[in-house]
PDB file of C-alpha atoms in Angstrom:
ATOM      1  CA  MET A 198     -73.120 -18.368   4.868  1.00  0.00           C
ATOM      2  CA  LYS A 199     -69.819 -16.332   4.488  1.00  0.00           C
ATOM      3  CA  GLU A 200     -70.324 -14.115   7.483  1.00  0.00           C
ATOM      4  CA  LEU A 201     -71.156 -17.321   9.713  1.00  0.00           C
ATOM      5  CA  VAL A 202     -67.966 -18.904   8.655  1.00  0.00           C
ATOM      6  CA  ILE A 203     -66.126 -15.783   9.540  1.00  0.00           C
ATOM      7  CA  SER A 204     -67.742 -15.366  12.667  1.00  0.00           C
ATOM      8  CA  LEU A 205     -66.899 -18.941  13.650  1.00  0.00           C
ATOM      9  CA  LEU A 206     -63.389 -18.329  12.788  1.00  0.00           C
ATOM     10  CA  GLU A 207     -63.045 -15.376  14.621  1.00  0.00           C
ATOM     11  CA  TRP A 208     -64.583 -17.209  17.610  1.00  0.00           C
ATOM     12  CA  ILE A 209     -62.099 -20.021  17.088  1.00  0.00           C
ATOM     13  CA  MET A 210     -59.047 -17.795  16.969  1.00  0.00           C
ATOM     14  CA  SER A 211     -60.281 -15.768  19.976  1.00  0.00           C
ATOM     15  CA  LEU A 212     -59.003 -18.978  21.761  1.00  0.00           C
ATOM     16  CA  GLY A 213     -55.628 -18.506  20.507  1.00  0.00           C
ATOM     17  CA  HIS A 214     -53.478 -21.550  19.655  1.00  0.00           C
ATOM     18  CA  LEU A 215     -55.999 -23.804  21.332  1.00  0.00           C
ATOM     19  CA  GLY A 216     -58.592 -22.414  18.848  1.00  0.00           C
ATOM     20  CA  ILE A 217     -56.690 -23.951  15.852  1.00  0.00           C
ATOM     21  CA  ALA A 218     -56.345 -27.312  17.548  1.00  0.00           C
ATOM     22  CA  LEU A 219     -60.044 -27.333  18.464  1.00  0.00           C
ATOM     23  CA  GLY A 220     -61.121 -26.037  14.924  1.00  0.00           C
ATOM     24  CA  LEU A 221     -59.437 -29.061  13.150  1.00  0.00           C
ATOM     25  CA  MET A 222     -60.451 -31.523  15.918  1.00  0.00           C
ATOM     26  CA  VAL A 223     -64.153 -30.495  15.330  1.00  0.00           C
ATOM     27  CA  GLU A 224     -63.734 -29.432  11.558  1.00  0.00           C
ATOM     28  CA  VAL A 225     -67.156 -27.894  11.173  1.00  0.00           C
ATOM     29  CA  ILE A 226     -64.994 -25.579   8.862  1.00  0.00           C
ATOM     30  CA  PRO A 227     -62.593 -27.207   6.519  1.00  0.00           C
ATOM     31  CA  SER A 228     -59.028 -27.368   7.748  1.00  0.00           C
ATOM     32  CA  GLU A 229     -57.626 -25.381   5.055  1.00  0.00           C
ATOM     33  CA  LEU A 230     -59.788 -22.382   6.026  1.00  0.00           C
ATOM     34  CA  VAL A 231     -59.041 -22.661   9.844  1.00  0.00           C
ATOM     35  CA  LEU A 232     -55.304 -23.122   9.098  1.00  0.00           C
ATOM     36  CA  SER A 233     -55.221 -20.232   6.625  1.00  0.00           C
ATOM     37  CA  TYR A 234     -57.138 -17.941   8.946  1.00  0.00           C
ATOM     38  CA  GLY A 235     -54.661 -19.048  11.678  1.00  0.00           C
ATOM     39  CA  GLY A 236     -51.753 -17.938   9.103  1.00  0.00           C
ATOM     40  CA  TYR A 237     -53.587 -14.340   8.738  1.00  0.00           C
ATOM     41  CA  MET A 238     -53.436 -14.272  12.771  1.00  0.00           C
ATOM     42  CA  VAL A 239     -49.761 -15.021  12.491  1.00  0.00           C
ATOM     43  CA  ALA A 240     -49.302 -12.293   9.940  1.00  0.00           C
ATOM     44  CA  LYS A 241     -51.215  -9.957  12.310  1.00  0.00           C
ATOM     45  CA  GLY A 242     -48.968 -10.723  15.161  1.00  0.00           C
ATOM     46  CA  HIS A 243     -51.658 -12.466  17.192  1.00  0.00           C
ATOM     47  CA  LEU A 244     -50.339 -16.002  17.051  1.00  0.00           C
ATOM     48  CA  ASN A 245     -46.856 -17.693  16.875  1.00  0.00           C
ATOM     49  CA  PHE A 246     -46.089 -19.644  13.547  1.00  0.00           C
ATOM     50  CA  THR A 247     -44.385 -22.420  15.313  1.00  0.00           C
ATOM     51  CA  LEU A 248     -47.203 -22.853  17.923  1.00  0.00           C
ATOM     52  CA  ALA A 249     -49.908 -22.467  15.194  1.00  0.00           C
ATOM     53  CA  VAL A 250     -48.233 -25.543  13.449  1.00  0.00           C
ATOM     54  CA  ILE A 251     -47.953 -27.585  16.594  1.00  0.00           C
ATOM     55  CA  ALA A 252     -51.699 -26.671  17.448  1.00  0.00           C
ATOM     56  CA  GLY A 253     -52.699 -27.503  13.899  1.00  0.00           C
ATOM     57  CA  THR A 254     -50.729 -30.917  14.031  1.00  0.00           C
ATOM     58  CA  ILE A 255     -52.276 -31.734  17.327  1.00  0.00           C
ATOM     59  CA  GLY A 256     -55.817 -30.889  16.253  1.00  0.00           C
ATOM     60  CA  GLY A 257     -55.638 -32.553  12.928  1.00  0.00           C
ATOM     61  CA  THR A 258     -54.165 -35.750  14.314  1.00  0.00           C
ATOM     62  CA  ILE A 259     -56.691 -35.869  17.081  1.00  0.00           C
ATOM     63  CA  ALA A 260     -59.526 -35.472  14.661  1.00  0.00           C
ATOM     64  CA  GLN A 261     -58.193 -38.564  12.728  1.00  0.00           C
ATOM     65  CA  LEU A 262     -57.693 -40.610  15.860  1.00  0.00           C
ATOM     66  CA  PHE A 263     -61.549 -40.178  16.711  1.00  0.00           C
ATOM     67  CA  LEU A 264     -62.232 -41.575  13.284  1.00  0.00           C
ATOM     68  CA  TYR A 265     -59.850 -44.285  13.844  1.00  0.00           C
ATOM     69  CA  TRP A 266     -61.256 -45.333  17.096  1.00  0.00           C
ATOM     70  CA  MET A 267     -64.923 -45.340  15.510  1.00  0.00           C
ATOM     71  CA  GLY A 268     -63.590 -47.767  12.958  1.00  0.00           C
ATOM     72  CA  TYR A 269     -61.762 -49.879  15.758  1.00  0.00           C
ATOM     73  CA  TYR A 270     -64.444 -50.100  18.267  1.00  0.00           C
ATOM     74  CA  GLY A 271     -67.616 -49.447  16.387  1.00  0.00           C
ATOM     75  CA  GLY A 272     -66.871 -50.779  12.955  1.00  0.00           C
ATOM     76  CA  ARG A 273     -68.584 -50.380   9.482  1.00  0.00           C
ATOM     77  CA  PRO A 274     -72.296 -50.910  11.024  1.00  0.00           C
ATOM     78  CA  PHE A 275     -71.710 -48.122  13.625  1.00  0.00           C
ATOM     79  CA  LEU A 276     -70.291 -45.710  11.015  1.00  0.00           C
ATOM     80  CA  GLU A 277     -73.106 -46.569   8.439  1.00  0.00           C
ATOM     81  CA  LYS A 278     -75.595 -45.657  11.208  1.00  0.00           C
ATOM     82  CA  TYR A 279     -73.827 -42.492  12.911  1.00  0.00           C
ATOM     83  CA  GLY A 280     -71.428 -41.374  10.174  1.00  0.00           C
ATOM     84  CA  LYS A 281     -73.812 -38.816   8.776  1.00  0.00           C
ATOM     85  CA  TYR A 282     -73.652 -36.919  11.919  1.00  0.00           C
ATOM     86  CA  ILE A 283     -70.008 -36.324  11.342  1.00  0.00           C
ATOM     87  CA  LEU A 284     -70.453 -35.811   7.650  1.00  0.00           C
ATOM     88  CA  ILE A 285     -69.027 -39.246   6.520  1.00  0.00           C
ATOM     89  CA  SER A 286     -71.186 -40.905   3.855  1.00  0.00           C
ATOM     90  CA  SER A 287     -71.192 -44.564   3.061  1.00  0.00           C
ATOM     91  CA  LYS A 288     -69.677 -43.596  -0.180  1.00  0.00           C
ATOM     92  CA  GLN A 289     -66.941 -42.136   1.630  1.00  0.00           C
ATOM     93  CA  ILE A 290     -66.321 -45.212   3.779  1.00  0.00           C
ATOM     94  CA  ASP A 291     -66.772 -47.508   0.626  1.00  0.00           C
ATOM     95  CA  LEU A 292     -63.976 -45.547  -1.236  1.00  0.00           C
ATOM     96  CA  SER A 293     -61.556 -45.238   1.705  1.00  0.00           C
ATOM     97  CA  GLU A 294     -62.010 -48.941   2.588  1.00  0.00           C
ATOM     98  CA  LYS A 295     -61.216 -49.830  -1.144  1.00  0.00           C
ATOM     99  CA  TRP A 296     -58.252 -47.569  -1.148  1.00  0.00           C
ATOM    100  CA  PHE A 297     -56.844 -49.108   2.284  1.00  0.00           C
ATOM    101  CA  ASN A 298     -57.567 -52.747   1.163  1.00  0.00           C
ATOM    102  CA  LYS A 299     -55.798 -52.041  -2.113  1.00  0.00           C
ATOM    103  CA  TYR A 300     -52.934 -50.061  -0.976  1.00  0.00           C
ATOM    104  CA  GLY A 301     -52.176 -51.083   2.547  1.00  0.00           C
ATOM    105  CA  THR A 302     -51.070 -49.029   5.494  1.00  0.00           C
ATOM    106  CA  GLY A 303     -48.876 -46.739   3.459  1.00  0.00           C
ATOM    107  CA  VAL A 304     -51.937 -45.095   2.154  1.00  0.00           C
ATOM    108  CA  ILE A 305     -52.638 -43.276   5.497  1.00  0.00           C
ATOM    109  CA  PHE A 306     -49.961 -40.840   4.776  1.00  0.00           C
ATOM    110  CA  PHE A 307     -50.453 -40.278   1.085  1.00  0.00           C
ATOM    111  CA  ALA A 308     -54.230 -40.347   1.320  1.00  0.00           C
ATOM    112  CA  ARG A 309     -54.123 -37.199   3.536  1.00  0.00           C
ATOM    113  CA  PHE A 310     -53.532 -35.161   0.417  1.00  0.00           C
ATOM    114  CA  ILE A 311     -56.337 -36.473  -1.660  1.00  0.00           C
ATOM    115  CA  PRO A 312     -59.802 -34.951  -1.347  1.00  0.00           C
ATOM    116  CA  VAL A 313     -62.755 -37.174  -0.134  1.00  0.00           C
ATOM    117  CA  VAL A 314     -60.384 -39.891   0.748  1.00  0.00           C
ATOM    118  CA  ARG A 315     -58.250 -37.906   3.283  1.00  0.00           C
ATOM    119  CA  HIS A 316     -60.759 -37.846   6.124  1.00  0.00           C
ATOM    120  CA  ALA A 317     -62.480 -41.112   5.688  1.00  0.00           C
ATOM    121  CA  ILE A 318     -59.228 -43.270   5.238  1.00  0.00           C
ATOM    122  CA  SER A 319     -59.027 -43.635   9.064  1.00  0.00           C
ATOM    123  CA  ILE A 320     -62.086 -45.504   9.264  1.00  0.00           C
ATOM    124  CA  PRO A 321     -60.784 -48.602   7.417  1.00  0.00           C
ATOM    125  CA  ALA A 322     -57.554 -48.239   9.398  1.00  0.00           C
ATOM    126  CA  GLY A 323     -59.391 -48.699  12.517  1.00  0.00           C
ATOM    127  CA  ILE A 324     -61.633 -51.472  11.202  1.00  0.00           C
ATOM    128  CA  ALA A 325     -58.599 -53.441  10.070  1.00  0.00           C
ATOM    129  CA  LYS A 326     -57.134 -52.968  13.462  1.00  0.00           C
ATOM    130  CA  MET A 327     -53.985 -51.186  11.972  1.00  0.00           C
ATOM    131  CA  SER A 328     -51.363 -50.638  14.616  1.00  0.00           C
ATOM    132  CA  PHE A 329     -52.254 -47.471  16.591  1.00  0.00           C
ATOM    133  CA  ALA A 330     -48.534 -46.387  16.841  1.00  0.00           C
ATOM    134  CA  LYS A 331     -48.043 -46.724  13.084  1.00  0.00           C
ATOM    135  CA  PHE A 332     -51.343 -45.071  12.267  1.00  0.00           C
ATOM    136  CA  THR A 333     -50.519 -42.216  14.517  1.00  0.00           C
ATOM    137  CA  LEU A 334     -47.095 -41.749  13.018  1.00  0.00           C
ATOM    138  CA  PHE A 335     -48.258 -41.649   9.421  1.00  0.00           C
ATOM    139  CA  THR A 336     -51.124 -39.317  10.193  1.00  0.00           C
ATOM    140  CA  THR A 337     -48.787 -36.806  12.172  1.00  0.00           C
ATOM    141  CA  LEU A 338     -46.309 -36.947   9.460  1.00  0.00           C
ATOM    142  CA  ALA A 339     -48.857 -36.089   6.913  1.00  0.00           C
ATOM    143  CA  VAL A 340     -50.560 -33.510   9.104  1.00  0.00           C
ATOM    144  CA  ILE A 341     -47.266 -31.436   9.649  1.00  0.00           C
ATOM    145  CA  PRO A 342     -46.727 -30.396   6.071  1.00  0.00           C
ATOM    146  CA  TRP A 343     -50.526 -29.719   5.534  1.00  0.00           C
ATOM    147  CA  SER A 344     -50.523 -27.371   8.651  1.00  0.00           C
ATOM    148  CA  ILE A 345     -47.339 -25.819   7.596  1.00  0.00           C
ATOM    149  CA  PHE A 346     -48.542 -25.133   3.969  1.00  0.00           C
ATOM    150  CA  PHE A 347     -51.844 -23.520   4.766  1.00  0.00           C
ATOM    151  CA  ILE A 348     -50.459 -21.529   7.691  1.00  0.00           C
ATOM    152  CA  GLU A 349     -47.740 -20.258   5.743  1.00  0.00           C
ATOM    153  CA  LEU A 350     -49.955 -19.604   2.795  1.00  0.00           C
ATOM    154  CA  GLY A 351     -52.521 -17.822   4.990  1.00  0.00           C
ATOM    155  CA  SER A 352     -49.730 -15.623   6.637  1.00  0.00           C
ATOM    156  CA  ARG A 353     -48.438 -14.618   3.047  1.00  0.00           C
ATOM    157  CA  LEU A 354     -52.162 -13.925   1.986  1.00  0.00           C
ATOM    158  CA  GLY A 355     -52.683 -11.772   4.926  1.00  0.00           C
ATOM    159  CA  SER A 356     -56.308 -10.087   4.680  1.00  0.00           C
ATOM    160  CA  ASN A 357     -56.744 -11.975   1.389  1.00  0.00           C
ATOM    161  CA  TRP A 358     -56.706 -15.347   3.281  1.00  0.00           C
ATOM    162  CA  GLU A 359     -60.357 -16.015   2.140  1.00  0.00           C
ATOM    163  CA  ASP A 360     -58.903 -16.638  -1.296  1.00  0.00           C
ATOM    164  CA  ILE A 361     -57.111 -19.721   0.088  1.00  0.00           C
ATOM    165  CA  LYS A 362     -59.026 -22.370  -1.919  1.00  0.00           C
ATOM    166  CA  THR A 363     -58.466 -20.547  -5.410  1.00  0.00           C
ATOM    167  CA  ILE A 364     -54.702 -19.752  -4.597  1.00  0.00           C
ATOM    168  CA  ALA A 365     -53.969 -23.136  -3.023  1.00  0.00           C
ATOM    169  CA  ALA A 366     -55.686 -25.286  -5.852  1.00  0.00           C
ATOM    170  CA  PRO A 367     -52.672 -25.493  -8.129  1.00  0.00           C
ATOM    171  CA  TYR A 368     -50.527 -26.524  -5.098  1.00  0.00           C
ATOM    172  CA  THR A 369     -52.916 -29.069  -3.610  1.00  0.00           C
ATOM    173  CA  ARG A 370     -53.765 -30.479  -7.100  1.00  0.00           C
ATOM    174  CA  GLY A 371     -50.043 -31.077  -7.720  1.00  0.00           C
ATOM    175  CA  ILE A 372     -49.665 -32.615  -4.292  1.00  0.00           C
ATOM    176  CA  MET A 373     -52.586 -34.739  -4.913  1.00  0.00           C
ATOM    177  CA  ILE A 374     -51.131 -35.898  -8.232  1.00  0.00           C
ATOM    178  CA  LEU A 375     -47.709 -36.590  -6.655  1.00  0.00           C
ATOM    179  CA  ALA A 376     -49.636 -38.771  -3.916  1.00  0.00           C
ATOM    180  CA  VAL A 377     -51.335 -40.788  -6.426  1.00  0.00           C
ATOM    181  CA  VAL A 378     -47.987 -41.391  -8.382  1.00  0.00           C
ATOM    182  CA  ILE A 379     -46.183 -42.374  -5.212  1.00  0.00           C
ATOM    183  CA  ILE A 380     -49.085 -44.926  -4.426  1.00  0.00           C
ATOM    184  CA  PHE A 381     -49.010 -46.262  -8.083  1.00  0.00           C
ATOM    185  CA  LEU A 382     -45.135 -46.759  -7.807  1.00  0.00           C
ATOM    186  CA  PHE A 383     -45.531 -48.426  -4.409  1.00  0.00           C
ATOM    187  CA  ILE A 384     -48.067 -50.842  -5.957  1.00  0.00           C
ATOM    188  CA  LEU A 385     -45.732 -51.499  -8.842  1.00  0.00           C
ATOM    189  CA  TYR A 386     -43.042 -52.317  -6.480  1.00  0.00           C
ATOM    190  CA  LYS A 387     -45.273 -54.618  -4.391  1.00  0.00           C
ATOM    191  CA  VAL A 388     -46.311 -56.342  -7.601  1.00  0.00           C
ATOM    192  CA  LYS A 389     -42.672 -56.812  -8.895  1.00  0.00           C
ATOM    193  CA  LYS A 390     -41.606 -57.997  -5.629  1.00  0.00           C
ATOM    194  CA  LYS A 391     -44.064 -60.836  -5.611  1.00  0.00           C
TER     195      LYS A 391
END
């Protein structure tokens, strides 16, 4: 399996910066791996850091726009029927819908840093007919630091980029905890405001 992933990454990166965008749009391979391998290519001098971040941001945002549009135009019945083909389960839809309904539109930014919820949160945003401009803004603002983080980490790791999950875990766990705390404080603020 590892060889298959590396072969796919090599093919994606043979497309240059466009490969990063396509890799994140399709997301057959987790974004962390695509971006960190992109960082490795930056370290080798094959890609430009800024252009890699831009490509990651564009690809990551477009991937979420597809899910948003599926929710917007197809709704929950469509996603329950066809979501399995894009690796989205009913459980993920339930959880992300619960988060979206509970925390509102602001969750679109912070949920991007929480596993399981981060991909599926776009679906309830579409189902709820969230403003396209607001959705795109929050998504883009969250994808930028995600892209910078993993490209930079991949660049620093160099040929050890494959260890990204282990090395990034303490950072991503911290970011996830911070996102949950911010969501909690936001809810507390909303409750006190009422």
